[in-house]
């Protein structure tokens, strides 16, 4: 069992957890992730390690509620426990002194980009960060990103905070201003990473993206996380999750990620139903049979 030392919402539906995991904390490198399972019959989900504190024996993760397991996870509080936390998994980010690096984080992807941005800064790079969110309250880790960046540019889709627009608008401005860019690192929704990669391909700027296919075992055995890189199959859990953005087949990624949509939607509906009936707790989530919940179904 892995104890939650701190749990705090950073934004609606986005929660940061500090978890006791001394062995993972000692080994973690930027770009790596854990696979966790909340209760015995629960699904395994991959989550990036946002930070680690080897002295304290803790790691932190930032989780956005999108389906059953992330909703259940975000219902946990300080003092609760997570059944399994396996990691660190995946190849670490390639950290070197490239020169000027633009780090782009979209939504919860900002939390995934943060450790890499910090490591790139420590390695001597000039780090220009671009953080995007749909709206003001969903901008996360602003002060943390500012602390590891030479400049931080923020966009919101609706203009409720900083500049209205998309992260790609800021990247375009940097390119058009003649900023020398040696590397772009983009982490966020697939559509965002694809748009960044298309822009930088034309400018011949090396671009790394962090892919988020559905994962199961995280060890290269199940094939669940297969992605197509330059026409060749690779497993994001062991060969990635970071890949050259100009070589990724994003269409296949989108298609494979939507394969279980019906099952995911059903699972979420059952979770909501069970939650209303108070049948989901920190350690189990019994699906409530039809008709049990006050005859509403
Ligand atoms: C290497 C890696 C690192 C990740 N790091 C983080 C992180 O730090 N924080 C975070 O909040 N999320 C992260 N994710 C995404 C997270 O794993 C998914 O959001 C989660 O598995 C969804 O589970 P669920 O049961 O809540 O939702 P599901 O019901 O399984 O899915 C709900 C919705 O989420 C989409 N979805 C399902 N699986 C994924 C997935 N693997 N990636 C993206 N969307 C998915 C589905 O298409 C569906 O629309 C990461 C994914 C990978 C592969
Ligand atoms: S998650 Fe099973 S091969 Fe990658």
mmCIF file of C-alpha atoms and ligand atoms in Angstrom:
data_model
loop_
_atom_site.group_PDB
_atom_site.id
_atom_site.type_symbol
_atom_site.label_atom_id
_atom_site.label_comp_id
_atom_site.label_asym_id
_atom_site.label_seq_id
_atom_site.Cartn_x
_atom_site.Cartn_y
_atom_site.Cartn_z
ATOM 1 C CA UNK A 1 0.000 0.000 0.000
ATOM 2 C CA UNK A 2 1.203 3.510 -0.825
ATOM 3 C CA UNK A 3 0.143 6.234 1.580
ATOM 4 C CA UNK A 4 -1.074 9.612 0.330
ATOM 5 C CA UNK A 5 0.819 12.254 2.315
ATOM 6 C CA UNK A 6 -0.855 15.255 0.707
ATOM 7 C CA UNK A 7 -3.772 15.670 -1.694
ATOM 8 C CA UNK A 8 -4.859 19.042 -3.020
ATOM 9 C CA UNK A 9 -6.937 20.256 -5.964
ATOM 10 C CA UNK A 10 -4.921 22.587 -8.224
ATOM 11 C CA UNK A 11 -7.936 23.320 -10.426
ATOM 12 C CA UNK A 12 -11.426 21.884 -10.889
ATOM 13 C CA UNK A 13 -10.953 18.169 -11.649
ATOM 14 C CA UNK A 14 -7.144 18.344 -11.366
ATOM 15 C CA UNK A 15 -5.559 17.082 -8.142
ATOM 16 C CA UNK A 16 -1.957 16.848 -6.973
ATOM 17 C CA UNK A 17 -0.939 13.949 -4.745
ATOM 18 C CA UNK A 18 2.236 13.455 -2.749
ATOM 19 C CA UNK A 19 2.655 9.716 -2.209
ATOM 20 C CA UNK A 20 5.029 7.752 0.000
ATOM 21 C CA UNK A 21 7.098 5.694 -2.471
ATOM 22 C CA UNK A 22 10.766 5.798 -1.366
ATOM 23 C CA UNK A 23 12.169 3.332 -3.924
ATOM 24 C CA UNK A 24 10.529 5.125 -6.858
ATOM 25 C CA UNK A 25 11.591 8.521 -5.465
ATOM 26 C CA UNK A 26 15.225 7.380 -5.398
ATOM 27 C CA UNK A 27 15.209 6.206 -9.031
ATOM 28 C CA UNK A 28 12.846 8.623 -10.829
ATOM 29 C CA UNK A 29 14.097 10.681 -13.745
ATOM 30 C CA UNK A 30 12.183 13.399 -15.660
ATOM 31 C CA UNK A 31 9.773 12.015 -18.256
ATOM 32 C CA UNK A 32 9.111 8.754 -16.403
ATOM 33 C CA UNK A 33 5.758 7.552 -15.135
ATOM 34 C CA UNK A 34 4.126 5.109 -12.746
ATOM 35 C CA UNK A 35 1.276 2.684 -13.302
ATOM 36 C CA UNK A 36 -1.100 2.607 -10.402
ATOM 37 C CA UNK A 37 -4.063 0.558 -9.311
ATOM 38 C CA UNK A 38 -6.376 1.811 -6.605
ATOM 39 C CA UNK A 39 -8.060 -1.428 -5.555
ATOM 40 C CA UNK A 40 -7.758 -5.145 -6.343
ATOM 41 C CA UNK A 41 -10.147 -5.313 -9.312
ATOM 42 C CA UNK A 42 -9.365 -1.793 -10.505
ATOM 43 C CA UNK A 43 -7.744 -0.935 -13.845
ATOM 44 C CA UNK A 44 -4.117 0.100 -14.090
ATOM 45 C CA UNK A 45 -3.530 3.668 -15.258
ATOM 46 C CA UNK A 46 -0.276 5.409 -16.262
ATOM 47 C CA UNK A 47 0.492 8.760 -14.610
ATOM 48 C CA UNK A 48 3.649 10.857 -15.024
ATOM 49 C CA UNK A 49 5.794 11.524 -11.968
ATOM 50 C CA UNK A 50 5.619 15.306 -11.574
ATOM 51 C CA UNK A 51 8.317 15.485 -8.917
ATOM 52 C CA UNK A 52 10.171 13.357 -6.425
ATOM 53 C CA UNK A 53 11.836 13.959 -3.094
ATOM 54 C CA UNK A 54 14.312 11.131 -2.388
ATOM 55 C CA UNK A 55 15.136 12.510 1.076
ATOM 56 C CA UNK A 56 11.492 12.470 2.104
ATOM 57 C CA UNK A 57 10.803 9.256 0.162
ATOM 58 C CA UNK A 58 7.900 10.745 -1.785
ATOM 59 C CA UNK A 59 6.780 11.275 -5.362
ATOM 60 C CA UNK A 60 4.090 13.630 -6.614
ATOM 61 C CA UNK A 61 1.584 13.155 -9.423
ATOM 62 C CA UNK A 62 -1.050 15.438 -10.938
ATOM 63 C CA UNK A 63 -4.243 13.757 -12.089
ATOM 64 C CA UNK A 64 -7.087 15.052 -14.252
ATOM 65 C CA UNK A 65 -10.489 13.392 -13.878
ATOM 66 C CA UNK A 66 -11.535 12.048 -17.284
ATOM 67 C CA UNK A 67 -13.073 8.630 -16.583
ATOM 68 C CA UNK A 68 -13.825 6.143 -13.827
ATOM 69 C CA UNK A 69 -10.343 5.497 -12.463
ATOM 70 C CA UNK A 70 -9.119 9.089 -12.514
ATOM 71 C CA UNK A 71 -12.381 10.207 -10.846
ATOM 72 C CA UNK A 72 -11.982 7.554 -8.174
ATOM 73 C CA UNK A 73 -8.336 8.512 -7.664
ATOM 74 C CA UNK A 74 -9.245 12.182 -7.326
ATOM 75 C CA UNK A 75 -11.791 11.284 -4.651
ATOM 76 C CA UNK A 76 -8.944 10.082 -2.406
ATOM 77 C CA UNK A 77 -7.588 12.337 0.340
ATOM 78 C CA UNK A 78 -4.591 12.786 2.607
ATOM 79 C CA UNK A 79 -4.137 9.619 4.688
ATOM 80 C CA UNK A 80 -5.788 7.292 2.141
ATOM 81 C CA UNK A 81 -3.756 4.559 0.450
ATOM 82 C CA UNK A 82 -3.265 3.384 -3.131
ATOM 83 C CA UNK A 83 -2.956 -0.387 -3.605
ATOM 84 C CA UNK A 84 -0.125 -0.487 -6.207
ATOM 85 C CA UNK A 85 2.245 2.123 -7.567
ATOM 86 C CA UNK A 86 4.711 0.573 -10.023
ATOM 87 C CA UNK A 87 7.650 2.451 -11.469
ATOM 88 C CA UNK A 88 9.525 4.412 -12.477
ATOM 89 C CA UNK A 89 8.582 3.240 -15.990
ATOM 90 C CA UNK A 90 9.496 4.445 -19.472
ATOM 91 C CA UNK A 91 12.644 6.024 -20.830
ATOM 92 C CA UNK A 92 13.664 9.264 -19.128
ATOM 93 C CA UNK A 93 13.651 12.499 -21.162
ATOM 94 C CA UNK A 94 16.907 13.072 -23.038
ATOM 95 C CA UNK A 95 18.462 15.950 -21.130
ATOM 96 C CA UNK A 96 21.408 17.854 -22.629
ATOM 97 C CA UNK A 97 22.477 21.435 -23.227
ATOM 98 C CA UNK A 98 20.704 22.049 -26.555
ATOM 99 C CA UNK A 99 20.734 25.852 -26.409
ATOM 100 C CA UNK A 100 17.242 27.325 -26.474
ATOM 101 C CA UNK A 101 14.395 24.916 -25.738
ATOM 102 C CA UNK A 102 10.706 25.747 -25.983
ATOM 103 C CA UNK A 103 8.643 23.608 -23.587
ATOM 104 C CA UNK A 104 4.946 23.507 -24.440
ATOM 105 C CA UNK A 105 2.414 22.200 -21.892
ATOM 106 C CA UNK A 106 -1.278 21.886 -22.646
ATOM 107 C CA UNK A 107 -3.784 21.314 -19.822
ATOM 108 C CA UNK A 108 -2.596 18.621 -17.411
ATOM 109 C CA UNK A 109 0.326 18.135 -19.840
ATOM 110 C CA UNK A 110 1.920 21.078 -18.007
ATOM 111 C CA UNK A 111 2.435 18.821 -14.980
ATOM 112 C CA UNK A 112 3.970 16.187 -17.246
ATOM 113 C CA UNK A 113 6.267 18.759 -18.926
ATOM 114 C CA UNK A 114 7.372 20.398 -15.665
ATOM 115 C CA UNK A 115 10.076 17.906 -14.542
ATOM 116 C CA UNK A 116 11.575 17.929 -18.043
ATOM 117 C CA UNK A 117 11.572 21.740 -18.181
ATOM 118 C CA UNK A 118 13.294 21.847 -14.769
ATOM 119 C CA UNK A 119 15.947 19.318 -15.857
ATOM 120 C CA UNK A 120 16.574 21.178 -19.143
ATOM 121 C CA UNK A 121 17.063 24.396 -17.166
ATOM 122 C CA UNK A 122 19.493 22.672 -14.770
ATOM 123 C CA UNK A 123 21.423 21.398 -17.811
ATOM 124 C CA UNK A 124 22.095 24.987 -18.877
ATOM 125 C CA UNK A 125 19.440 25.553 -21.537
ATOM 126 C CA UNK A 126 17.548 28.772 -22.088
ATOM 127 C CA UNK A 127 14.024 27.513 -21.407
ATOM 128 C CA UNK A 128 11.051 29.329 -22.915
ATOM 129 C CA UNK A 129 7.825 27.769 -21.666
ATOM 130 C CA UNK A 130 4.376 28.043 -23.176
ATOM 131 C CA UNK A 131 1.453 26.923 -21.020
ATOM 132 C CA UNK A 132 -2.061 26.655 -22.403
ATOM 133 C CA UNK A 133 -5.407 25.897 -20.820
ATOM 134 C CA UNK A 134 -9.049 26.132 -21.837
ATOM 135 C CA UNK A 135 -9.825 28.763 -19.214
ATOM 136 C CA UNK A 136 -8.232 30.704 -16.329
ATOM 137 C CA UNK A 137 -9.058 28.256 -13.547
ATOM 138 C CA UNK A 138 -7.447 25.379 -15.461
ATOM 139 C CA UNK A 139 -4.009 27.040 -15.661
ATOM 140 C CA UNK A 140 -1.856 24.900 -13.339
ATOM 141 C CA UNK A 141 1.686 25.070 -11.913
ATOM 142 C CA UNK A 142 2.204 28.639 -13.137
ATOM 143 C CA UNK A 143 4.692 29.604 -10.416
ATOM 144 C CA UNK A 144 6.536 26.267 -10.689
ATOM 145 C CA UNK A 145 6.915 26.649 -14.460
ATOM 146 C CA UNK A 146 7.966 30.293 -14.085
ATOM 147 C CA UNK A 147 10.693 29.265 -11.614
ATOM 148 C CA UNK A 148 12.350 26.938 -14.152
ATOM 149 C CA UNK A 149 11.853 29.115 -17.250
ATOM 150 C CA UNK A 150 13.660 32.141 -18.677
ATOM 151 C CA UNK A 151 10.275 33.245 -19.968
ATOM 152 C CA UNK A 152 6.757 31.912 -19.455
ATOM 153 C CA UNK A 153 4.017 32.579 -21.998
ATOM 154 C CA UNK A 154 0.429 31.682 -21.122
ATOM 155 C CA UNK A 155 -2.616 31.286 -23.323
ATOM 156 C CA UNK A 156 -6.238 30.503 -22.547
ATOM 157 C CA UNK A 157 -8.654 29.379 -25.248
ATOM 158 C CA UNK A 158 -11.317 31.818 -24.018
ATOM 159 C CA UNK A 159 -9.004 34.730 -23.145
ATOM 160 C CA UNK A 160 -10.075 34.683 -19.461
ATOM 161 C CA UNK A 161 -6.401 34.847 -18.410
ATOM 162 C CA UNK A 162 -3.228 36.079 -20.124
ATOM 163 C CA UNK A 163 -3.483 35.948 -23.928
ATOM 164 C CA UNK A 164 -6.444 34.510 -25.817
ATOM 165 C CA UNK A 165 -5.504 31.743 -28.210
ATOM 166 C CA UNK A 166 -3.654 28.469 -28.445
ATOM 167 C CA UNK A 167 -0.116 27.508 -27.467
ATOM 168 C CA UNK A 168 0.701 27.219 -31.164
ATOM 169 C CA UNK A 169 -0.046 30.981 -31.577
ATOM 170 C CA UNK A 170 2.778 31.736 -29.111
ATOM 171 C CA UNK A 171 5.101 29.263 -30.791
ATOM 172 C CA UNK A 172 4.334 30.929 -34.140
ATOM 173 C CA UNK A 173 5.179 34.339 -32.629
ATOM 174 C CA UNK A 174 8.517 33.075 -31.306
ATOM 175 C CA UNK A 175 9.389 31.625 -34.721
ATOM 176 C CA UNK A 176 8.245 34.765 -36.572
ATOM 177 C CA UNK A 177 10.234 36.980 -34.143
ATOM 178 C CA UNK A 178 13.344 35.156 -35.244
ATOM 179 C CA UNK A 179 13.921 33.426 -31.884
ATOM 180 C CA UNK A 180 16.543 30.752 -32.315
ATOM 181 C CA UNK A 181 14.923 27.484 -31.193
ATOM 182 C CA UNK A 182 17.058 24.353 -30.929
ATOM 183 C CA UNK A 183 14.423 21.986 -29.532
ATOM 184 C CA UNK A 184 10.694 21.955 -28.832
ATOM 185 C CA UNK A 185 9.209 19.637 -26.185
ATOM 186 C CA UNK A 186 5.403 19.363 -26.330
ATOM 187 C CA UNK A 187 3.195 17.521 -23.831
ATOM 188 C CA UNK A 188 -0.585 17.669 -23.816
ATOM 189 C CA UNK A 189 -3.647 16.654 -25.808
ATOM 190 C CA UNK A 190 -2.887 14.701 -28.992
ATOM 191 C CA UNK A 191 -4.389 17.425 -31.177
ATOM 192 C CA UNK A 192 -2.037 19.984 -29.594
ATOM 193 C CA UNK A 193 1.096 17.861 -29.990
ATOM 194 C CA UNK A 194 0.168 17.156 -33.613
ATOM 195 C CA UNK A 195 -0.331 20.878 -34.331
ATOM 196 C CA UNK A 196 3.024 21.732 -32.725
ATOM 197 C CA UNK A 197 4.792 18.992 -34.687
ATOM 198 C CA UNK A 198 3.258 20.151 -37.977
ATOM 199 C CA UNK A 199 4.408 23.727 -37.318
ATOM 200 C CA UNK A 200 7.966 22.788 -36.365
ATOM 201 C CA UNK A 201 8.364 20.283 -39.211
ATOM 202 C CA UNK A 202 8.088 23.169 -41.678
ATOM 203 C CA UNK A 203 10.695 25.100 -39.685
ATOM 204 C CA UNK A 204 12.987 22.084 -39.334
ATOM 205 C CA UNK A 205 13.017 22.338 -35.516
ATOM 206 C CA UNK A 206 13.584 19.038 -33.718
ATOM 207 C CA UNK A 207 10.469 18.290 -31.667
ATOM 208 C CA UNK A 208 9.852 15.763 -28.921
ATOM 209 C CA UNK A 209 6.319 14.774 -27.890
ATOM 210 C CA UNK A 210 5.171 12.584 -24.983
ATOM 211 C CA UNK A 211 2.598 10.055 -26.177
ATOM 212 C CA UNK A 212 -0.333 8.868 -24.088
ATOM 213 C CA UNK A 213 -1.685 5.645 -25.596
ATOM 214 C CA UNK A 214 -3.757 3.303 -23.462
ATOM 215 C CA UNK A 215 -1.410 1.211 -21.325
ATOM 216 C CA UNK A 216 -1.982 -1.974 -19.395
ATOM 217 C CA UNK A 217 1.143 -3.688 -18.063
ATOM 218 C CA UNK A 218 3.741 -0.997 -18.774
ATOM 219 C CA UNK A 219 6.439 -3.573 -19.458
ATOM 220 C CA UNK A 220 6.291 -4.091 -23.235
ATOM 221 C CA UNK A 221 4.463 -7.434 -22.932
ATOM 222 C CA UNK A 222 0.784 -6.722 -23.681
ATOM 223 C CA UNK A 223 1.091 -4.575 -26.803
ATOM 224 C CA UNK A 224 -1.645 -2.218 -25.581
ATOM 225 C CA UNK A 225 0.447 0.914 -26.031
ATOM 226 C CA UNK A 226 1.593 0.197 -29.606
ATOM 227 C CA UNK A 227 2.290 3.386 -31.553
ATOM 228 C CA UNK A 228 3.453 3.862 -35.134
ATOM 229 C CA UNK A 229 6.753 5.744 -35.440
ATOM 230 C CA UNK A 230 8.046 6.269 -38.969
ATOM 231 C CA UNK A 231 5.856 3.346 -40.067
ATOM 232 C CA UNK A 232 7.298 0.986 -37.450
ATOM 233 C CA UNK A 233 5.513 -0.342 -34.356
ATOM 234 C CA UNK A 234 6.948 0.730 -31.030
ATOM 235 C CA UNK A 235 5.692 0.371 -27.476
ATOM 236 C CA UNK A 236 5.301 3.700 -25.712
ATOM 237 C CA UNK A 237 5.807 2.142 -22.271
ATOM 238 C CA UNK A 238 9.335 0.882 -22.971
ATOM 239 C CA UNK A 239 10.434 2.693 -26.160
ATOM 240 C CA UNK A 240 8.866 6.005 -25.023
ATOM 241 C CA UNK A 241 6.732 7.736 -23.917
ATOM 242 C CA UNK A 242 8.780 10.473 -25.673
ATOM 243 C CA UNK A 243 9.266 10.263 -29.439
ATOM 244 C CA UNK A 244 10.341 12.464 -32.324
ATOM 245 C CA UNK A 245 7.112 14.349 -33.072
ATOM 246 C CA UNK A 246 7.876 14.462 -36.784
ATOM 247 C CA UNK A 247 7.856 10.661 -36.986
ATOM 248 C CA UNK A 248 4.674 9.935 -35.018
ATOM 249 C CA UNK A 249 1.542 8.710 -36.785
ATOM 250 C CA UNK A 250 -0.980 10.720 -34.726
ATOM 251 C CA UNK A 251 -3.989 9.373 -36.662
ATOM 252 C CA UNK A 252 -3.254 5.809 -35.508
ATOM 253 C CA UNK A 253 -2.809 7.061 -31.939
ATOM 254 C CA UNK A 254 -6.209 8.795 -31.984
ATOM 255 C CA UNK A 255 -7.845 5.730 -33.498
ATOM 256 C CA UNK A 256 -6.314 3.296 -30.995
ATOM 257 C CA UNK A 257 -7.161 5.557 -28.027
ATOM 258 C CA UNK A 258 -10.826 5.560 -29.050
ATOM 259 C CA UNK A 259 -11.053 1.743 -29.356
ATOM 260 C CA UNK A 260 -12.545 1.310 -25.883
ATOM 261 C CA UNK A 261 -14.730 4.417 -25.842
ATOM 262 C CA UNK A 262 -18.018 2.503 -25.387
ATOM 263 C CA UNK A 263 -16.600 0.448 -22.513
ATOM 264 C CA UNK A 264 -15.062 3.576 -20.938
ATOM 265 C CA UNK A 265 -18.356 5.454 -21.137
ATOM 266 C CA UNK A 266 -20.240 2.516 -19.645
ATOM 267 C CA UNK A 267 -17.666 2.198 -16.875
ATOM 268 C CA UNK A 268 -17.956 5.930 -16.085
ATOM 269 C CA UNK A 269 -21.763 5.757 -16.022
ATOM 270 C CA UNK A 270 -21.602 2.771 -13.653
ATOM 271 C CA UNK A 271 -19.093 4.633 -11.480
ATOM 272 C CA UNK A 272 -21.344 7.680 -11.233
ATOM 273 C CA UNK A 273 -24.267 5.469 -10.384
ATOM 274 C CA UNK A 274 -22.271 3.610 -7.707
ATOM 275 C CA UNK A 275 -20.970 6.886 -6.312
ATOM 276 C CA UNK A 276 -24.460 8.272 -5.945
ATOM 277 C CA UNK A 277 -25.330 5.063 -4.086
ATOM 278 C CA UNK A 278 -22.176 5.568 -1.928
ATOM 279 C CA UNK A 279 -20.839 2.185 -3.148
ATOM 280 C CA UNK A 280 -17.467 3.592 -4.290
ATOM 281 C CA UNK A 281 -14.979 4.010 -1.491
ATOM 282 C CA UNK A 282 -11.233 4.524 -1.446
ATOM 283 C CA UNK A 283 -10.628 0.780 -1.642
ATOM 284 C CA UNK A 284 -13.385 -0.589 -3.808
ATOM 285 C CA UNK A 285 -15.916 0.442 -6.361
ATOM 286 C CA UNK A 286 -18.751 -2.009 -6.475
ATOM 287 C CA UNK A 287 -20.918 -1.573 -9.524
ATOM 288 C CA UNK A 288 -24.478 -1.212 -8.349
ATOM 289 C CA UNK A 289 -26.830 -3.584 -10.135
ATOM 290 C CA UNK A 290 -29.649 -2.081 -12.180
ATOM 291 C CA UNK A 291 -32.574 -0.883 -10.111
ATOM 292 C CA UNK A 292 -30.701 -0.786 -6.787
ATOM 293 C CA UNK A 293 -30.280 2.974 -6.686
ATOM 294 C CA UNK A 294 -33.651 4.102 -5.395
ATOM 295 C CA UNK A 295 -35.361 2.714 -8.491
ATOM 296 C CA UNK A 296 -33.867 5.454 -10.665
ATOM 297 C CA UNK A 297 -32.548 3.039 -13.301
HETATM 298 C C1 LIG B 1 2.717 7.693 -20.148
HETATM 299 C C2 LIG B 1 1.429 8.362 -19.749
HETATM 300 C C3 LIG B 1 1.462 9.336 -18.772
HETATM 301 C C4 LIG B 1 0.283 9.950 -18.358
HETATM 302 N N1 LIG B 1 0.349 10.910 -17.401
HETATM 303 C C5 LIG B 1 -0.776 11.490 -16.946
HETATM 304 C C6 LIG B 1 -0.712 12.470 -15.904
HETATM 305 O O1 LIG B 1 0.353 12.814 -15.393
HETATM 306 N N2 LIG B 1 -1.876 12.996 -15.477
HETATM 307 C C7 LIG B 1 -3.102 12.627 -16.011
HETATM 308 O O2 LIG B 1 -4.127 13.146 -15.568
HETATM 309 N N3 LIG B 1 -3.189 11.732 -17.017
HETATM 310 C C8 LIG B 1 -2.057 11.139 -17.488
HETATM 311 N N4 LIG B 1 -2.136 10.192 -18.481
HETATM 312 C C9 LIG B 1 -3.467 9.831 -18.994
HETATM 313 C C10 LIG B 1 -4.187 8.868 -18.019
HETATM 314 O O3 LIG B 1 -3.487 7.650 -17.958
HETATM 315 C C11 LIG B 1 -5.639 8.622 -18.497
HETATM 316 O O4 LIG B 1 -6.345 9.824 -18.398
HETATM 317 C C12 LIG B 1 -6.333 7.543 -17.665
HETATM 318 O O5 LIG B 1 -5.792 6.293 -17.969
HETATM 319 C C13 LIG B 1 -7.812 7.532 -17.957
HETATM 320 O O6 LIG B 1 -8.405 6.511 -17.137
HETATM 321 P P1 LIG B 1 -9.918 6.607 -16.689
HETATM 322 O O7 LIG B 1 -10.366 5.245 -16.244
HETATM 323 O O8 LIG B 1 -10.127 7.707 -15.734
HETATM 324 O O9 LIG B 1 -10.637 7.020 -18.003
HETATM 325 P P2 LIG B 1 -11.168 6.059 -19.177
HETATM 326 O O10 LIG B 1 -12.601 5.784 -18.916
HETATM 327 O O11 LIG B 1 -10.265 4.906 -19.325
HETATM 328 O O12 LIG B 1 -11.060 7.049 -20.336
HETATM 329 C C14 LIG B 1 -11.767 8.291 -20.299
HETATM 330 C C15 LIG B 1 -11.310 9.161 -21.407
HETATM 331 O O13 LIG B 1 -9.895 9.331 -21.338
HETATM 332 C C16 LIG B 1 -9.291 8.905 -22.543
HETATM 333 N N5 LIG B 1 -8.143 8.101 -22.187
HETATM 334 C C17 LIG B 1 -8.120 6.825 -21.792
HETATM 335 N N6 LIG B 1 -6.866 6.410 -21.590
HETATM 336 C C18 LIG B 1 -6.100 7.468 -21.888
HETATM 337 C C19 LIG B 1 -4.732 7.680 -21.896
HETATM 338 N N7 LIG B 1 -3.830 6.719 -21.614
HETATM 339 N N8 LIG B 1 -4.289 8.914 -22.218
HETATM 340 C C20 LIG B 1 -5.125 9.897 -22.533
HETATM 341 N N9 LIG B 1 -6.440 9.755 -22.555
HETATM 342 C C21 LIG B 1 -6.906 8.557 -22.243
HETATM 343 C C22 LIG B 1 -10.290 8.053 -23.250
HETATM 344 O O14 LIG B 1 -10.147 8.140 -24.643
HETATM 345 C C23 LIG B 1 -11.602 8.598 -22.781
HETATM 346 O O15 LIG B 1 -12.046 9.621 -23.610
HETATM 347 C C24 LIG B 1 -0.968 9.577 -18.948
HETATM 348 C C25 LIG B 1 -0.999 8.588 -19.938
HETATM 349 C C26 LIG B 1 0.187 7.980 -20.335
HETATM 350 C C27 LIG B 1 0.159 6.899 -21.363
HETATM 351 S S1 LIG B 2 1.519 -1.153 -21.836
HETATM 352 FE FE1 LIG B 2 1.700 -3.205 -22.453
HETATM 353 S S2 LIG B 2 3.194 -3.121 -24.008
HETATM 354 FE FE2 LIG B 2 3.117 -1.110 -23.253
#
